[in-house]
Amino acid sequence: MDKEIPTEAPSLRRKELEEISSKISDLDKWRKIFSWHGLEVNHTTHQKYQDPKPDDDKEDTAGATTSPLKQDRFPSNSLYSIPKALLVSSNLGGQPISLEMAVGLRKMLFGSLFQVFSYEWKKAYFRFHEPCADLAYALKTDKGGAIAIQMAVQVNIIKYLLFVQNKEENIHLQSLCELNQKEQEKALVAALTDILWTAGEGQKATICLVSNDTYWTPSTDYRVDNITEGVRLFDFFEKDAAEKFLCDHIHCLSCEGSHGVILFLYSLLFSRTFERLQKDLDFTTTHLLQCRLGTFICRQAILNTILMGRASPHVFNGVQRLDTEGSVQKLLHGVLSRSDVGYLHWSKDEVENHQLLQVGSMLRTPKLPIWLCNINGTYSILFSTNRLLLSDWKMEHLFDLYFYNGQPSQKTTVHLTVDTHSHHWEEKHHEEGSNAEKRVPSVEMAIRTKWEGAAINWNGTTPF
């Protein structure tokens, strides 16, 4: 039998809970401040992760001879902001990151040795929505700059699920909603492997994981972040070998506390190599992350590397020549070939200032009907389940698209029907003038950068 609770107890408990909630909120605020200044706060919640290795393996690791090169520069628990179960043993192989590599990585990302990833970046990793549900195919997203990478990876997950593992011309959306946990994991592994292998031009993929060892002492002008210093690089010269290794260690990128997005970004850059990255970039982009509103966001070059394997800083076709002072021409590097997946861009502010970024046909018309979209600075995805949509112009008269924006408020995939032949929207747009654009959902305007004048039916969903 339950004990009787005095009538005053509920209100008293509510006050206690409110006080606890307030303290937790304050703790989160200070944790972010500490992280911004390079100080780590260990989460007690990480204790729930236990080392999955057998006891014998633990003994081998504990009893391993410490390398004479290893420095005691870092406390033994400094890397345990990453749960122990997500750290790999130095006995696994690979090579530890060198100070020279870490410096090159930091400069390539931030343009400076003193900038480090924020708290929001560090807690970002790859995880799906619930299996066997409406959004089983979709990654959950984090706040801040990491969302761009998560959504670009999502494009490749959809590519794998619809058009790589399946060879049918037209697949029903329901197949994406029936994925179990094992199938989700397999899709993530396949997508990440393909991205890294493509970035390595089909010759090499590098996978970065974190160990609890460091082998060098940072210089005074290098700011420690307690992630990079423990990275080990694993190089693979066969795609199947890379995929198997990633499958065995996918938990190191897909569990809470893993810093999975950062490790994938490191893997991407080392797969591409600094030498190739320097050739890909131009004078407009000297490093890959840009500070905006207190956080670091991805420049276009990172997204293009994920989408097509090359760090082009721009989205127009080919190379453009820019005349500068003294009649010196500088080259702007765009997209050189038609990619498997595409990219669309729409910004209300840019339109109002008559500066809308123009995406070239190489990205607007990819080989497969999947697009990463940057709409008013927010990333989302449009895709079709019809493999042949962009192969036959007749199919582009009336067709379905599906929309996922990665926001927590979205509980199901949005179904849109696009009509490029009726010209209903064009007629209405001409009648109402330029004000029509201000009232039309930006998603529709992004679609019209590919299919000009198309009418879009939201099929019962309230447009947003």
Short mmCIF file of N, CA, C and O in Angstrom, two decimals, residues 213-323:
data_model
loop_
_atom_site.label_atom_id
_atom_site.label_comp_id
_atom_site.label_asym_id
_atom_site.label_seq_id
_atom_site.Cartn_x
_atom_site.Cartn_y
_atom_site.Cartn_z
N ASP A 213 46.36 7.96 -24.89
CA ASP A 213 47.79 8.25 -24.87
C ASP A 213 48.10 9.49 -25.69
O ASP A 213 47.43 9.77 -26.68
N THR A 214 49.14 10.20 -25.29
CA THR A 214 49.70 11.28 -26.11
C THR A 214 51.20 11.09 -26.17
O THR A 214 51.80 10.56 -25.24
N TYR A 215 51.80 11.52 -27.27
CA TYR A 215 53.21 11.21 -27.50
C TYR A 215 54.07 12.45 -27.72
O TYR A 215 55.20 12.34 -28.14
N TRP A 216 53.51 13.60 -27.46
CA TRP A 216 54.30 14.82 -27.64
C TRP A 216 53.79 15.90 -26.69
O TRP A 216 52.66 15.85 -26.22
N THR A 217 54.65 16.83 -26.41
CA THR A 217 54.30 17.96 -25.55
C THR A 217 54.01 19.17 -26.43
O THR A 217 54.84 19.54 -27.26
N PRO A 218 52.84 19.76 -26.30
CA PRO A 218 52.51 20.92 -27.13
C PRO A 218 53.47 22.07 -26.90
O PRO A 218 54.02 22.24 -25.81
N SER A 219 53.67 22.85 -27.93
CA SER A 219 54.47 24.06 -27.80
C SER A 219 53.64 25.13 -27.09
O SER A 219 52.43 25.00 -26.94
N THR A 220 54.30 26.18 -26.68
CA THR A 220 53.60 27.23 -25.93
C THR A 220 52.56 27.97 -26.76
O THR A 220 51.65 28.58 -26.21
N ASP A 221 52.69 27.92 -28.10
CA ASP A 221 51.72 28.63 -28.94
C ASP A 221 50.62 27.71 -29.46
O ASP A 221 49.88 28.08 -30.37
N TYR A 222 50.52 26.51 -28.90
CA TYR A 222 49.46 25.57 -29.30
C TYR A 222 48.52 25.39 -28.11
O TYR A 222 48.96 24.99 -27.01
N ARG A 223 47.25 25.65 -28.31
CA ARG A 223 46.27 25.53 -27.23
C ARG A 223 45.71 24.10 -27.18
O ARG A 223 45.15 23.60 -28.14
N VAL A 224 45.86 23.46 -26.05
CA VAL A 224 45.40 22.08 -25.86
C VAL A 224 43.87 22.03 -25.87
O VAL A 224 43.21 22.88 -25.29
N ASP A 225 43.30 21.02 -26.54
CA ASP A 225 41.84 20.85 -26.52
C ASP A 225 41.42 19.50 -25.93
O ASP A 225 40.23 19.21 -25.83
N ASN A 226 42.39 18.66 -25.53
CA ASN A 226 42.12 17.36 -24.91
C ASN A 226 41.38 16.38 -25.81
O ASN A 226 40.79 15.42 -25.34
N ILE A 227 41.40 16.63 -27.11
CA ILE A 227 40.88 15.67 -28.09
C ILE A 227 41.98 15.37 -29.09
O ILE A 227 42.43 14.23 -29.22
N THR A 228 42.44 16.42 -29.75
CA THR A 228 43.40 16.28 -30.84
C THR A 228 44.68 15.59 -30.39
O THR A 228 45.25 14.78 -31.13
N GLU A 229 45.12 15.89 -29.19
CA GLU A 229 46.40 15.37 -28.70
C GLU A 229 46.40 13.85 -28.57
O GLU A 229 47.46 13.22 -28.56
N GLY A 230 45.23 13.24 -28.46
CA GLY A 230 45.15 11.79 -28.31
C GLY A 230 44.69 11.06 -29.56
O GLY A 230 44.41 9.86 -29.51
N VAL A 231 44.62 11.76 -30.69
CA VAL A 231 44.12 11.14 -31.93
C VAL A 231 45.11 10.12 -32.48
O VAL A 231 46.32 10.35 -32.49
N ARG A 232 44.59 9.01 -32.96
CA ARG A 232 45.36 8.02 -33.73
C ARG A 232 44.76 7.94 -35.12
O ARG A 232 43.54 7.94 -35.29
N LEU A 233 45.61 7.86 -36.13
CA LEU A 233 45.17 7.82 -37.53
C LEU A 233 45.33 6.41 -38.07
O LEU A 233 46.41 5.80 -37.95
N PHE A 234 44.27 5.90 -38.68
CA PHE A 234 44.28 4.56 -39.27
C PHE A 234 44.06 4.71 -40.78
O PHE A 234 42.99 5.15 -41.22
N ASP A 235 45.07 4.38 -41.57
CA ASP A 235 45.01 4.52 -43.03
C ASP A 235 44.60 3.20 -43.67
O ASP A 235 45.09 2.13 -43.29
N PHE A 236 43.71 3.30 -44.67
CA PHE A 236 43.25 2.10 -45.39
C PHE A 236 43.35 2.36 -46.89
O PHE A 236 42.95 3.42 -47.37
N PHE A 237 43.87 1.37 -47.58
CA PHE A 237 44.07 1.50 -49.03
C PHE A 237 43.11 0.62 -49.82
O PHE A 237 43.24 0.51 -51.03
N GLU A 238 42.16 0.01 -49.12
CA GLU A 238 41.05 -0.70 -49.73
C GLU A 238 39.76 -0.26 -49.04
O GLU A 238 39.70 -0.22 -47.80
N LYS A 239 38.76 0.05 -49.83
CA LYS A 239 37.52 0.58 -49.27
C LYS A 239 36.86 -0.42 -48.33
O LYS A 239 36.35 -0.05 -47.26
N ASP A 240 36.86 -1.70 -48.69
CA ASP A 240 36.22 -2.72 -47.85
C ASP A 240 36.88 -2.81 -46.48
O ASP A 240 36.20 -3.00 -45.46
N ALA A 241 38.21 -2.68 -46.45
CA ALA A 241 38.92 -2.73 -45.17
C ALA A 241 38.56 -1.54 -44.30
O ALA A 241 38.37 -1.68 -43.08
N ALA A 242 38.44 -0.37 -44.92
CA ALA A 242 38.04 0.83 -44.17
C ALA A 242 36.63 0.66 -43.61
O ALA A 242 36.36 1.02 -42.44
N GLU A 243 35.74 0.11 -44.42
CA GLU A 243 34.35 -0.07 -43.98
C GLU A 243 34.25 -1.07 -42.83
O GLU A 243 33.50 -0.86 -41.87
N LYS A 244 35.02 -2.15 -42.89
CA LYS A 244 35.00 -3.14 -41.81
C LYS A 244 35.53 -2.53 -40.51
O LYS A 244 34.96 -2.73 -39.43
N PHE A 245 36.63 -1.78 -40.60
CA PHE A 245 37.20 -1.15 -39.41
C PHE A 245 36.20 -0.16 -38.80
O PHE A 245 36.01 -0.13 -37.58
N LEU A 246 35.57 0.64 -39.66
CA LEU A 246 34.60 1.62 -39.17
C LEU A 246 33.39 0.92 -38.55
O LEU A 246 32.85 1.38 -37.54
N CYS A 247 32.99 -0.19 -39.14
CA CYS A 247 31.87 -0.96 -38.58
C CYS A 247 32.21 -1.45 -37.17
O CYS A 247 31.38 -1.39 -36.26
N ASP A 248 33.44 -1.90 -36.99
CA ASP A 248 33.87 -2.41 -35.68
C ASP A 248 33.98 -1.30 -34.63
O ASP A 248 33.92 -1.58 -33.43
N HIS A 249 34.17 -0.06 -35.08
CA HIS A 249 34.41 1.04 -34.14
C HIS A 249 33.42 2.19 -34.32
O HIS A 249 33.70 3.32 -33.89
N ILE A 250 32.26 1.91 -34.90
CA ILE A 250 31.31 2.99 -35.15
C ILE A 250 30.82 3.62 -33.86
O ILE A 250 30.43 4.80 -33.82
N HIS A 251 30.86 2.87 -32.75
CA HIS A 251 30.44 3.43 -31.47
C HIS A 251 31.32 4.62 -31.06
O HIS A 251 30.90 5.48 -30.28
N CYS A 252 32.55 4.68 -31.60
CA CYS A 252 33.46 5.79 -31.28
C CYS A 252 33.04 7.09 -31.96
O CYS A 252 33.63 8.15 -31.69
N LEU A 253 32.05 7.02 -32.84
CA LEU A 253 31.53 8.21 -33.50
C LEU A 253 30.04 8.42 -33.22
O LEU A 253 29.52 9.51 -33.49
N SER A 254 29.38 7.39 -32.70
CA SER A 254 27.92 7.44 -32.62
C SER A 254 27.37 7.30 -31.20
O SER A 254 26.18 7.06 -31.04
N CYS A 255 28.24 7.45 -30.20
CA CYS A 255 27.77 7.40 -28.82
C CYS A 255 27.95 8.77 -28.16
O CYS A 255 28.86 9.52 -28.50
N GLU A 256 27.12 9.03 -27.18
CA GLU A 256 27.21 10.29 -26.45
C GLU A 256 28.58 10.42 -25.81
O GLU A 256 29.09 9.49 -25.20
N GLY A 257 29.17 11.58 -25.96
CA GLY A 257 30.49 11.82 -25.38
C GLY A 257 31.64 11.48 -26.30
O GLY A 257 32.80 11.69 -25.96
N SER A 258 31.34 10.98 -27.51
CA SER A 258 32.40 10.51 -28.41
C SER A 258 33.09 11.63 -29.18
O SER A 258 34.15 11.43 -29.75
N HIS A 259 32.50 12.83 -29.22
CA HIS A 259 32.98 13.91 -30.09
C HIS A 259 33.00 13.43 -31.54
O HIS A 259 33.90 13.76 -32.32
N GLY A 260 31.97 12.65 -31.91
CA GLY A 260 31.95 11.95 -33.19
C GLY A 260 32.04 12.84 -34.42
O GLY A 260 32.70 12.50 -35.39
N VAL A 261 31.39 14.01 -34.39
CA VAL A 261 31.41 14.90 -35.55
C VAL A 261 32.82 15.46 -35.75
O VAL A 261 33.31 15.55 -36.89
N ILE A 262 33.48 15.83 -34.67
CA ILE A 262 34.85 16.35 -34.78
C ILE A 262 35.78 15.28 -35.33
O ILE A 262 36.60 15.55 -36.23
N LEU A 263 35.67 14.04 -34.83
CA LEU A 263 36.54 12.96 -35.31
C LEU A 263 36.29 12.65 -36.78
O LEU A 263 37.22 12.37 -37.54
N PHE A 264 35.03 12.72 -37.20
CA PHE A 264 34.73 12.52 -38.63
C PHE A 264 35.34 13.64 -39.46
O PHE A 264 35.91 13.40 -40.53
N LEU A 265 35.24 14.88 -38.98
CA LEU A 265 35.81 16.01 -39.71
C LEU A 265 37.33 15.84 -39.83
O LEU A 265 37.90 16.07 -40.90
N TYR A 266 37.99 15.42 -38.76
CA TYR A 266 39.43 15.14 -38.83
C TYR A 266 39.71 14.06 -39.88
O TYR A 266 40.64 14.17 -40.68
N SER A 267 38.90 13.00 -39.85
CA SER A 267 39.07 11.89 -40.81
C SER A 267 38.93 12.39 -42.24
O SER A 267 39.68 11.99 -43.14
N LEU A 268 37.96 13.27 -42.45
CA LEU A 268 37.71 13.83 -43.78
C LEU A 268 38.93 14.60 -44.29
O LEU A 268 39.35 14.43 -45.44
N LEU A 269 39.50 15.44 -43.44
CA LEU A 269 40.62 16.27 -43.86
C LEU A 269 41.88 15.44 -44.09
O LEU A 269 42.62 15.67 -45.06
N PHE A 270 42.13 14.45 -43.24
CA PHE A 270 43.30 13.61 -43.45
C PHE A 270 43.13 12.69 -44.65
O PHE A 270 44.10 12.34 -45.32
N SER A 271 41.88 12.29 -44.95
CA SER A 271 41.64 11.49 -46.15
C SER A 271 41.88 12.32 -47.41
O SER A 271 42.47 11.84 -48.38
N ARG A 272 41.46 13.57 -47.35
CA ARG A 272 41.66 14.45 -48.50
C ARG A 272 43.13 14.84 -48.63
O ARG A 272 43.62 15.05 -49.74
N THR A 273 43.84 14.95 -47.53
CA THR A 273 45.24 15.38 -47.36
C THR A 273 45.35 16.90 -47.46
O THR A 273 44.63 17.56 -48.22
N PHE A 274 46.27 17.45 -46.67
CA PHE A 274 46.47 18.90 -46.66
C PHE A 274 46.93 19.39 -48.03
O PHE A 274 46.58 20.50 -48.46
N GLU A 275 47.72 18.59 -48.71
CA GLU A 275 48.23 18.99 -50.03
C GLU A 275 47.08 19.17 -51.02
O GLU A 275 47.01 20.19 -51.74
N ARG A 276 46.17 18.22 -51.06
CA ARG A 276 45.02 18.36 -51.98
C ARG A 276 44.12 19.51 -51.56
O ARG A 276 43.57 20.23 -52.41
N LEU A 277 43.93 19.67 -50.25
CA LEU A 277 43.07 20.76 -49.77
C LEU A 277 43.61 22.12 -50.21
O LEU A 277 42.83 22.99 -50.63
N GLN A 278 44.91 22.30 -50.13
CA GLN A 278 45.50 23.56 -50.56
C GLN A 278 45.25 23.82 -52.04
O GLN A 278 45.01 24.97 -52.46
N LYS A 279 45.28 22.77 -52.85
CA LYS A 279 45.00 22.92 -54.28
C LYS A 279 43.52 23.18 -54.54
O LYS A 279 43.16 23.91 -55.47
N ASP A 280 42.64 22.57 -53.73
CA ASP A 280 41.20 22.76 -53.90
C ASP A 280 40.79 24.20 -53.61
O ASP A 280 39.93 24.76 -54.29
N LEU A 281 41.37 24.79 -52.55
CA LEU A 281 40.95 26.10 -52.08
C LEU A 281 41.50 27.22 -52.96
O LEU A 281 42.36 26.98 -53.81
N ASP A 282 41.00 28.42 -52.76
CA ASP A 282 41.54 29.58 -53.46
C ASP A 282 41.75 30.71 -52.47
O ASP A 282 41.61 30.52 -51.24
N PHE A 283 42.07 31.89 -52.96
CA PHE A 283 42.44 32.99 -52.07
C PHE A 283 41.28 33.48 -51.20
O PHE A 283 41.49 34.17 -50.20
N THR A 284 40.04 33.08 -51.54
CA THR A 284 38.89 33.52 -50.73
C THR A 284 38.70 32.68 -49.48
O THR A 284 37.98 33.07 -48.57
N THR A 285 39.32 31.51 -49.44
CA THR A 285 39.12 30.58 -48.32
C THR A 285 40.47 30.03 -47.88
O THR A 285 41.00 29.11 -48.49
N THR A 286 41.01 30.60 -46.81
CA THR A 286 42.31 30.14 -46.32
C THR A 286 42.16 29.09 -45.22
O THR A 286 43.09 28.33 -44.96
N HIS A 287 40.98 29.05 -44.57
CA HIS A 287 40.70 27.99 -43.58
C HIS A 287 39.21 27.64 -43.66
O HIS A 287 38.43 28.36 -44.27
N LEU A 288 38.83 26.54 -43.03
CA LEU A 288 37.55 25.89 -43.35
C LEU A 288 36.40 26.22 -42.41
O LEU A 288 35.25 25.94 -42.72
N LEU A 289 36.69 26.79 -41.24
CA LEU A 289 35.64 27.18 -40.30
C LEU A 289 35.62 28.68 -40.15
O LEU A 289 36.67 29.33 -40.16
N GLN A 290 34.44 29.23 -40.00
CA GLN A 290 34.28 30.68 -39.92
C GLN A 290 33.54 31.02 -38.63
O GLN A 290 32.52 30.41 -38.31
N CYS A 291 34.05 31.97 -37.88
CA CYS A 291 33.40 32.37 -36.63
C CYS A 291 32.24 33.32 -36.94
O CYS A 291 32.42 34.33 -37.62
N ARG A 292 31.06 32.94 -36.44
CA ARG A 292 29.88 33.79 -36.66
C ARG A 292 28.97 33.68 -35.44
O ARG A 292 28.63 32.58 -35.02
N LEU A 293 28.63 34.80 -34.88
CA LEU A 293 27.74 34.87 -33.71
C LEU A 293 28.23 33.98 -32.57
O LEU A 293 27.46 33.26 -31.93
N GLY A 294 29.54 33.98 -32.35
CA GLY A 294 30.09 33.27 -31.20
C GLY A 294 30.32 31.80 -31.40
O GLY A 294 30.70 31.11 -30.45
N THR A 295 30.07 31.28 -32.59
CA THR A 295 30.33 29.86 -32.84
C THR A 295 31.02 29.71 -34.19
O THR A 295 31.00 30.62 -35.01
N PHE A 296 31.60 28.54 -34.41
CA PHE A 296 32.26 28.29 -35.69
C PHE A 296 31.32 27.53 -36.60
O PHE A 296 30.76 26.50 -36.22
N ILE A 297 31.14 28.04 -37.81
CA ILE A 297 30.28 27.39 -38.79
C ILE A 297 31.14 26.91 -39.97
O ILE A 297 32.24 27.40 -40.19
N CYS A 298 30.61 25.95 -40.69
CA CYS A 298 31.34 25.36 -41.82
C CYS A 298 31.28 26.27 -43.04
O CYS A 298 30.21 26.75 -43.42
N ARG A 299 32.42 26.48 -43.64
CA ARG A 299 32.44 27.14 -44.94
C ARG A 299 32.01 26.13 -46.01
O ARG A 299 32.00 24.92 -45.79
N GLN A 300 31.70 26.64 -47.18
CA GLN A 300 31.20 25.80 -48.27
C GLN A 300 32.18 24.69 -48.64
O GLN A 300 31.77 23.60 -49.04
N ALA A 301 33.47 24.93 -48.49
CA ALA A 301 34.47 23.94 -48.88
C ALA A 301 34.31 22.62 -48.12
O ALA A 301 34.52 21.54 -48.68
N ILE A 302 33.96 22.69 -46.84
CA ILE A 302 33.74 21.46 -46.06
C ILE A 302 32.53 20.70 -46.61
O ILE A 302 32.58 19.49 -46.81
N LEU A 303 31.45 21.42 -46.86
CA LEU A 303 30.23 20.77 -47.36
C LEU A 303 30.48 20.14 -48.72
O LEU A 303 30.04 19.01 -48.99
N ASN A 304 31.20 20.85 -49.59
CA ASN A 304 31.49 20.30 -50.91
C ASN A 304 32.37 19.06 -50.83
O ASN A 304 32.25 18.14 -51.64
N THR A 305 33.27 19.01 -49.85
CA THR A 305 34.10 17.82 -49.67
C THR A 305 33.24 16.62 -49.29
O THR A 305 33.45 15.51 -49.77
N ILE A 306 32.25 16.84 -48.41
CA ILE A 306 31.35 15.76 -48.01
C ILE A 306 30.44 15.35 -49.16
O ILE A 306 30.18 14.16 -49.38
N LEU A 307 29.97 16.32 -49.93
CA LEU A 307 29.01 16.03 -51.01
C LEU A 307 29.68 15.41 -52.23
O LEU A 307 29.09 14.54 -52.88
N MET A 308 30.91 15.85 -52.56
CA MET A 308 31.49 15.39 -53.83
C MET A 308 32.98 15.07 -53.75
O MET A 308 33.59 14.73 -54.77
N GLY A 309 33.58 15.17 -52.55
CA GLY A 309 34.95 14.73 -52.38
C GLY A 309 36.02 15.76 -52.66
O GLY A 309 37.21 15.47 -52.52
N ARG A 310 35.63 16.97 -53.03
CA ARG A 310 36.61 18.01 -53.36
C ARG A 310 36.23 19.29 -52.64
O ARG A 310 35.06 19.69 -52.64
N ALA A 311 37.22 19.97 -52.02
CA ALA A 311 36.95 21.13 -51.18
C ALA A 311 36.84 22.41 -51.99
O ALA A 311 37.52 23.41 -51.72
N SER A 312 35.96 22.43 -52.98
CA SER A 312 35.73 23.66 -53.76
C SER A 312 35.10 24.71 -52.86
O SER A 312 34.11 24.43 -52.18
N PRO A 313 35.62 25.93 -52.85
CA PRO A 313 35.05 26.96 -51.97
C PRO A 313 33.75 27.56 -52.48
O PRO A 313 33.09 28.28 -51.75
N HIS A 314 33.39 27.28 -53.76
CA HIS A 314 32.22 27.92 -54.37
C HIS A 314 31.28 26.88 -54.97
O HIS A 314 31.64 25.71 -55.10
N VAL A 315 30.08 27.33 -55.37
CA VAL A 315 29.07 26.41 -55.88
C VAL A 315 28.74 26.65 -57.36
O VAL A 315 27.87 25.97 -57.91
N PHE A 316 29.41 27.59 -58.01
CA PHE A 316 29.19 27.78 -59.45
C PHE A 316 29.98 26.72 -60.22
O PHE A 316 30.84 26.03 -59.67
N ASN A 317 29.68 26.60 -61.51
CA ASN A 317 30.38 25.63 -62.36
C ASN A 317 31.77 26.13 -62.72
O ASN A 317 31.96 27.31 -63.05
N GLY A 318 32.74 25.22 -62.71
CA GLY A 318 34.05 25.51 -63.27
C GLY A 318 34.87 26.51 -62.47
O GLY A 318 34.72 26.67 -61.26
N VAL A 319 35.74 27.20 -63.20
CA VAL A 319 36.67 28.17 -62.61
C VAL A 319 36.35 29.55 -63.17
O VAL A 319 36.10 29.70 -64.36
N GLN A 320 36.31 30.53 -62.30
CA GLN A 320 36.06 31.91 -62.74
C GLN A 320 37.32 32.74 -62.50
O GLN A 320 38.05 32.53 -61.53
N ARG A 321 37.55 33.70 -63.38
CA ARG A 321 38.71 34.58 -63.26
C ARG A 321 38.26 35.93 -62.73
O ARG A 321 37.27 36.50 -63.19
N LEU A 322 38.98 36.41 -61.74
CA LEU A 322 38.64 37.68 -61.12
C LEU A 322 39.77 38.67 -61.35
O LEU A 322 40.92 38.43 -60.98
N ASP A 323 39.44 39.78 -62.01
CA ASP A 323 40.45 40.82 -62.25
C ASP A 323 40.66 41.63 -60.97
O ASP A 323 39.70 42.06 -60.32
#
